[in-house]
Each structure stands twice: as structure tokens, then as C-alpha cells.
Amino acid sequence: NAGVTQTPKFRILKIGQSMTLQCTQDMNHNYMYWYRQDPGMGLKLIYYSVGAGITDKGEVPNGYNVSRSTTEDFPLRLELAAPSQTSVYFCASSYGGTPDTFGSGTRLTVV
Amino acid sequence: AQSVTQPDIHITVSEGASLELRCNYSYGATPYLFWYVQSPGQGLQLLLKYFSGDTLVQGIKGFEAEFKRSQSSFNLRKPSVHWSDAAGYFCARTMTFGNEKLTFGTGTRLTIIP
């Protein structure tokens, strides 16, 4: 099994551009999450989903949007990218409420 | 607000030596506590978790952690480290079972020297 797959691995955006970070899991997990990790910091929850069609805000949702049309996919959309969104983004999934399987991350730089 | 403190930003130990990584949580009702490991360039992997019961919790890769309510601590230990243990280690907590909103500490980076 592939686990949690994130694409792309690296991306450079210009200020004001938009992009979608893709996340897919093949474990039939109900719960999926998006985190960001800034240098020297712990992870902060952006959005999460407890099942297809259900999403909710985490700690730092501003500037982001998500959707969950299928169990497998949980894309994260950045609209009007800002330098403050430069970070490493991790997608995760689990059966229950605690993330236990993480993707390898997307390193995003906004210039 | 609930918080998690990892006071050691970086720790260096010799291969074969014992290891203890510190984690303290802010006061409040007994939290649910977790340790994750992040290998270079990788996502996090759950090492172990504490919900209730026995305060000494066994995890994967030979790690264990002990919950001490009196010290508000949940320190991670390993009796003998291997070079492959070099990684970032993150403590996390939530106040509600099954709560999706984990609070993470800032992490401890572990370096192993021969």
C-alpha cells in the first residue's frame, strides 16, 4: 500500500498565485488532516475532515480551502499566496481522531 | 490554552547510550499524550500514545514513555540508541479522546554520534 501520497514535493509560487496541494490515501481512513510546519516549530492544524463531504477548520485556516468529495482525496487550495504561507505542508490520515499516517510533505515557497 | 513544552531543542548522544527526551504539558485535566518521530525529509510517524491506565507506555522501535501527573510530564526514553534514531521528535496532546485537534510541541532534534 502507498499510504498517504502528497504531490507536488516542492513548489515555488509568486505572491498572489493560487495552487492546489494534492493528498490521497489508500487505507480507507475516514479522517484526513492538513498541517503546516514552520521552521523550528511543531505542526499546526489547518483543516481536517471526518469523512467524505465533511470538513472543518483547524487552528490556522485563513488563506486556505479544502474539499472532501471522496474518502481517498483531500486537496488543499491556496488562494492568493502570501509569503506567510511559505512552509512545509503535511497531509495525514487515520481511522479515528488521532493522525497516525503522514505523507512526506510539500515544501512550498512563496516569493 | 493547553500547551506542550519540549525544553530541549537539540540533543546529541552517542550510539548505544540511553536517551530521554523531555515533554511537559500545561496544567489541566489528564490529557491524551503522543510522541511522534520525523525522519529527515519524511512525515511524522506515531511512536506511542497514552490515554489512561498504566503510566508506562511501550511504543514502536524500542521506545517507551512514562506519564507523571505530579510533574505534568510525558518523557520519551530508549535504553540504547541506534544511528537510525537520529530524527526530530515531537510530543503532542489533546484534551478529548478522539479529538482531531492535537497541540504539538516545537520538537527536539536528536543527533547520534559514533
Short mmCIF file of C-alpha atoms in Angstrom, two decimals:
data_model
loop_
_atom_site.label_atom_id
_atom_site.label_comp_id
_atom_site.label_asym_id
_atom_site.label_seq_id
_atom_site.Cartn_x
_atom_site.Cartn_y
_atom_site.Cartn_z
CA ASN A 1 0.00 0.00 0.00
CA ALA A 2 1.18 3.50 -0.76
CA GLY A 3 -0.22 5.07 2.45
CA VAL A 4 -0.60 8.84 2.17
CA THR A 5 0.67 10.37 -1.05
CA GLN A 6 1.26 14.09 -1.46
CA THR A 7 2.05 15.99 -4.62
CA PRO A 8 4.00 18.01 -5.51
CA LYS A 9 7.03 17.61 -3.24
CA PHE A 10 8.33 21.10 -3.94
CA ARG A 11 6.77 24.24 -5.35
CA ILE A 12 7.67 27.89 -5.72
CA LEU A 13 4.78 30.32 -6.06
CA LYS A 14 4.71 34.02 -6.74
CA ILE A 15 2.71 36.27 -4.45
CA GLY A 16 -0.94 36.25 -5.49
CA GLN A 17 -0.79 32.97 -7.37
CA SER A 18 -3.01 30.03 -6.47
CA MET A 19 -2.35 26.33 -6.28
CA THR A 20 -3.75 23.06 -5.03
CA LEU A 21 -1.79 20.61 -2.92
CA GLN A 22 -2.95 17.10 -3.59
CA CYS A 23 -3.34 14.37 -0.97
CA THR A 24 -4.63 10.86 -1.44
CA GLN A 25 -4.72 7.82 0.83
CA ASP A 26 -5.46 4.21 0.03
CA MET A 27 -6.18 2.91 3.53
CA ASN A 28 -9.89 3.77 3.59
CA HIS A 29 -9.29 6.10 6.52
CA ASN A 30 -12.22 8.29 7.50
CA TYR A 31 -10.16 11.10 8.99
CA MET A 32 -7.83 13.29 6.99
CA TYR A 33 -5.85 16.35 8.02
CA TRP A 34 -3.72 19.14 6.67
CA TYR A 35 -0.91 20.57 8.78
CA ARG A 36 1.76 23.16 8.20
CA GLN A 37 5.17 23.08 9.80
CA ASP A 38 7.19 26.26 10.03
CA PRO A 39 10.95 26.11 10.74
CA GLY A 40 11.70 25.08 14.30
CA MET A 41 8.03 24.72 15.15
CA GLY A 42 5.56 21.97 15.74
CA LEU A 43 2.75 21.19 13.36
CA LYS A 44 -0.33 23.37 13.25
CA LEU A 45 -3.66 22.05 12.01
CA ILE A 46 -5.11 23.89 9.01
CA TYR A 47 -8.21 21.84 8.17
CA TYR A 48 -9.48 18.37 8.82
CA SER A 49 -12.21 16.05 7.61
CA VAL A 50 -14.03 13.25 9.40
CA GLY A 51 -15.46 11.78 6.23
CA ALA A 52 -16.45 12.48 2.65
CA GLY A 53 -18.42 15.69 2.41
CA ILE A 54 -17.44 16.91 5.89
CA THR A 55 -14.67 19.39 6.61
CA ASP A 56 -13.85 21.69 9.50
CA LYS A 57 -11.36 24.39 10.38
CA GLY A 58 -8.31 23.78 12.46
CA GLU A 59 -6.04 26.23 14.21
CA VAL A 60 -4.78 28.21 11.17
CA PRO A 61 -7.36 28.03 8.34
CA ASN A 62 -7.09 31.56 6.94
CA GLY A 63 -5.93 31.66 3.34
CA TYR A 64 -6.78 28.03 2.66
CA ASN A 65 -9.71 25.96 1.48
CA VAL A 66 -10.37 22.24 1.35
CA SER A 67 -12.87 19.80 -0.06
CA ARG A 68 -13.52 16.11 0.53
CA SER A 69 -15.59 14.67 -2.29
CA THR A 70 -14.22 11.14 -1.84
CA THR A 71 -12.80 9.14 1.04
CA GLU A 72 -9.42 8.94 -0.69
CA ASP A 73 -8.73 12.56 -1.62
CA PHE A 74 -8.35 15.70 0.44
CA PRO A 75 -6.89 18.56 -1.61
CA LEU A 76 -5.76 21.83 -0.02
CA ARG A 77 -6.27 25.00 -2.02
CA LEU A 78 -4.22 28.15 -1.54
CA GLU A 79 -5.81 31.29 -2.96
CA LEU A 80 -3.73 34.45 -3.39
CA ALA A 81 -0.50 33.04 -2.00
CA ALA A 82 1.37 35.18 0.54
CA PRO A 83 4.93 34.92 1.89
CA SER A 84 3.46 33.91 5.27
CA GLN A 85 2.31 30.68 3.63
CA THR A 86 5.88 29.59 3.00
CA SER A 87 6.04 26.36 4.93
CA VAL A 88 6.12 22.59 4.72
CA TYR A 89 2.67 21.09 4.39
CA PHE A 90 1.77 17.64 5.61
CA CYS A 91 -1.32 15.62 4.91
CA ALA A 92 -2.26 12.85 7.34
CA SER A 93 -4.99 10.29 7.85
CA SER A 94 -6.39 7.90 10.43
CA TYR A 95 -9.36 5.69 11.26
CA GLY A 96 -10.05 7.62 14.43
CA GLY A 97 -9.39 11.12 15.67
CA THR A 98 -5.60 10.98 16.03
CA PRO A 99 -3.46 11.21 12.89
CA ASP A 100 -1.20 8.19 12.57
CA THR A 101 -0.13 8.13 8.94
CA PHE A 102 1.56 11.12 7.35
CA GLY A 103 2.65 11.93 3.85
CA SER A 104 6.22 13.02 3.15
CA GLY A 105 5.26 16.66 2.78
CA THR A 106 5.18 19.50 0.27
CA ARG A 107 7.75 22.26 0.64
CA LEU A 108 6.18 25.50 -0.55
CA THR A 109 7.98 28.78 -1.03
CA VAL A 110 6.10 31.98 -1.84
CA VAL A 111 8.24 34.75 -3.31
CA ALA B 1 -4.87 27.36 26.47
CA GLN B 2 -3.39 23.93 26.52
CA SER B 3 0.26 23.77 25.55
CA VAL B 4 3.12 21.35 25.15
CA THR B 5 6.71 22.24 26.01
CA GLN B 6 9.78 20.42 24.80
CA PRO B 7 12.61 22.23 26.57
CA ASP B 8 15.46 20.69 24.59
CA ILE B 9 15.77 21.97 21.04
CA HIS B 10 18.71 19.71 20.17
CA ILE B 11 20.26 16.71 21.93
CA THR B 12 23.37 14.76 20.96
CA VAL B 13 24.02 11.27 22.28
CA SER B 14 26.50 8.54 21.47
CA GLU B 15 25.34 5.43 19.72
CA GLY B 16 24.50 2.80 22.33
CA ALA B 17 23.84 5.35 25.06
CA SER B 18 20.50 5.79 26.76
CA LEU B 19 18.12 8.57 25.77
CA GLU B 20 15.48 10.63 27.50
CA LEU B 21 13.56 13.39 25.73
CA ARG B 22 11.50 15.71 27.85
CA CYS B 23 7.91 16.77 27.35
CA ASN B 24 5.76 18.85 29.70
CA TYR B 25 2.14 19.82 29.26
CA SER B 26 0.21 22.70 30.73
CA TYR B 27 -1.96 22.15 33.76
CA GLY B 28 -5.49 20.81 33.44
CA ALA B 29 -7.33 17.56 33.34
CA THR B 30 -5.37 14.49 32.29
CA PRO B 31 -4.58 14.89 28.64
CA TYR B 32 -4.13 12.32 25.94
CA LEU B 33 -0.45 12.33 25.02
CA PHE B 34 1.52 11.25 21.99
CA TRP B 35 5.06 11.02 20.70
CA TYR B 36 5.87 11.23 17.01
CA VAL B 37 9.16 10.82 15.16
CA GLN B 38 10.07 12.67 11.98
CA SER B 39 12.98 11.30 9.98
CA PRO B 40 14.76 13.75 7.67
CA GLY B 41 12.60 14.64 4.69
CA GLN B 42 9.73 12.49 5.90
CA GLY B 43 6.36 12.92 7.51
CA LEU B 44 5.65 12.10 11.13
CA GLN B 45 5.25 8.57 12.44
CA LEU B 46 3.35 7.79 15.62
CA LEU B 47 5.68 6.18 18.19
CA LEU B 48 3.31 5.73 21.10
CA LYS B 49 0.30 7.18 22.87
CA TYR B 50 -1.09 7.44 26.39
CA PHE B 51 -4.81 7.54 27.06
CA SER B 52 -5.20 6.06 30.54
CA GLY B 53 -4.16 3.13 32.71
CA ASP B 54 -0.56 2.04 33.05
CA THR B 55 1.60 5.14 33.13
CA LEU B 56 4.48 3.41 31.35
CA VAL B 57 3.68 3.07 27.67
CA GLN B 58 5.56 0.93 25.19
CA GLY B 59 5.88 2.01 21.60
CA ILE B 60 7.50 1.02 18.37
CA LYS B 61 11.24 0.98 17.62
CA GLY B 62 12.08 0.16 21.26
CA PHE B 63 10.80 3.45 22.69
CA GLU B 64 8.79 3.91 25.86
CA ALA B 65 7.31 6.89 27.67
CA GLU B 66 6.21 7.49 31.23
CA PHE B 67 3.31 9.70 32.22
CA LYS B 68 3.90 11.51 35.52
CA ARG B 69 0.89 13.51 36.62
CA SER B 70 2.73 15.16 39.51
CA GLN B 71 5.32 16.58 37.13
CA SER B 72 2.98 17.18 34.16
CA SER B 73 5.45 15.23 32.10
CA PHE B 74 5.50 12.55 29.45
CA ASN B 75 9.16 11.85 28.77
CA LEU B 76 10.30 9.56 25.99
CA ARG B 77 13.06 7.03 26.68
CA LYS B 78 15.15 4.45 24.93
CA PRO B 79 17.78 2.33 26.70
CA SER B 80 20.22 2.17 23.77
CA VAL B 81 20.04 4.40 20.72
CA HIS B 82 20.97 3.41 17.19
CA TRP B 83 22.26 5.69 14.46
CA SER B 84 18.90 5.30 12.71
CA ASP B 85 17.19 7.03 15.65
CA ALA B 86 18.58 10.38 14.52
CA ALA B 87 15.44 12.39 13.79
CA GLY B 88 13.07 15.01 15.10
CA TYR B 89 10.80 14.01 17.96
CA PHE B 90 7.51 15.73 18.68
CA CYS B 91 5.31 15.46 21.72
CA ALA B 92 1.61 16.24 21.29
CA ARG B 93 -1.55 16.33 23.34
CA THR B 94 -5.28 16.60 23.11
CA MET B 95 -7.82 17.01 25.88
CA THR B 96 -10.54 14.85 24.41
CA PHE B 97 -10.38 11.23 23.32
CA GLY B 98 -10.57 11.08 19.55
CA ASN B 99 -10.16 14.83 19.30
CA GLU B 100 -8.70 15.78 15.98
CA LYS B 101 -7.06 18.93 17.21
CA LEU B 102 -3.67 17.93 18.51
CA THR B 103 -1.36 20.53 20.02
CA PHE B 104 2.26 19.85 19.15
CA GLY B 105 5.43 20.84 20.91
CA THR B 106 8.22 22.51 18.96
CA GLY B 107 10.22 19.30 18.79
CA THR B 108 13.64 18.00 19.81
CA ARG B 109 16.24 17.21 17.18
CA LEU B 110 18.30 14.15 18.07
CA THR B 111 21.82 13.69 16.71
CA ILE B 112 23.67 10.39 17.18
CA ILE B 113 27.45 10.33 17.20
CA PRO B 114 29.52 7.17 16.71
#
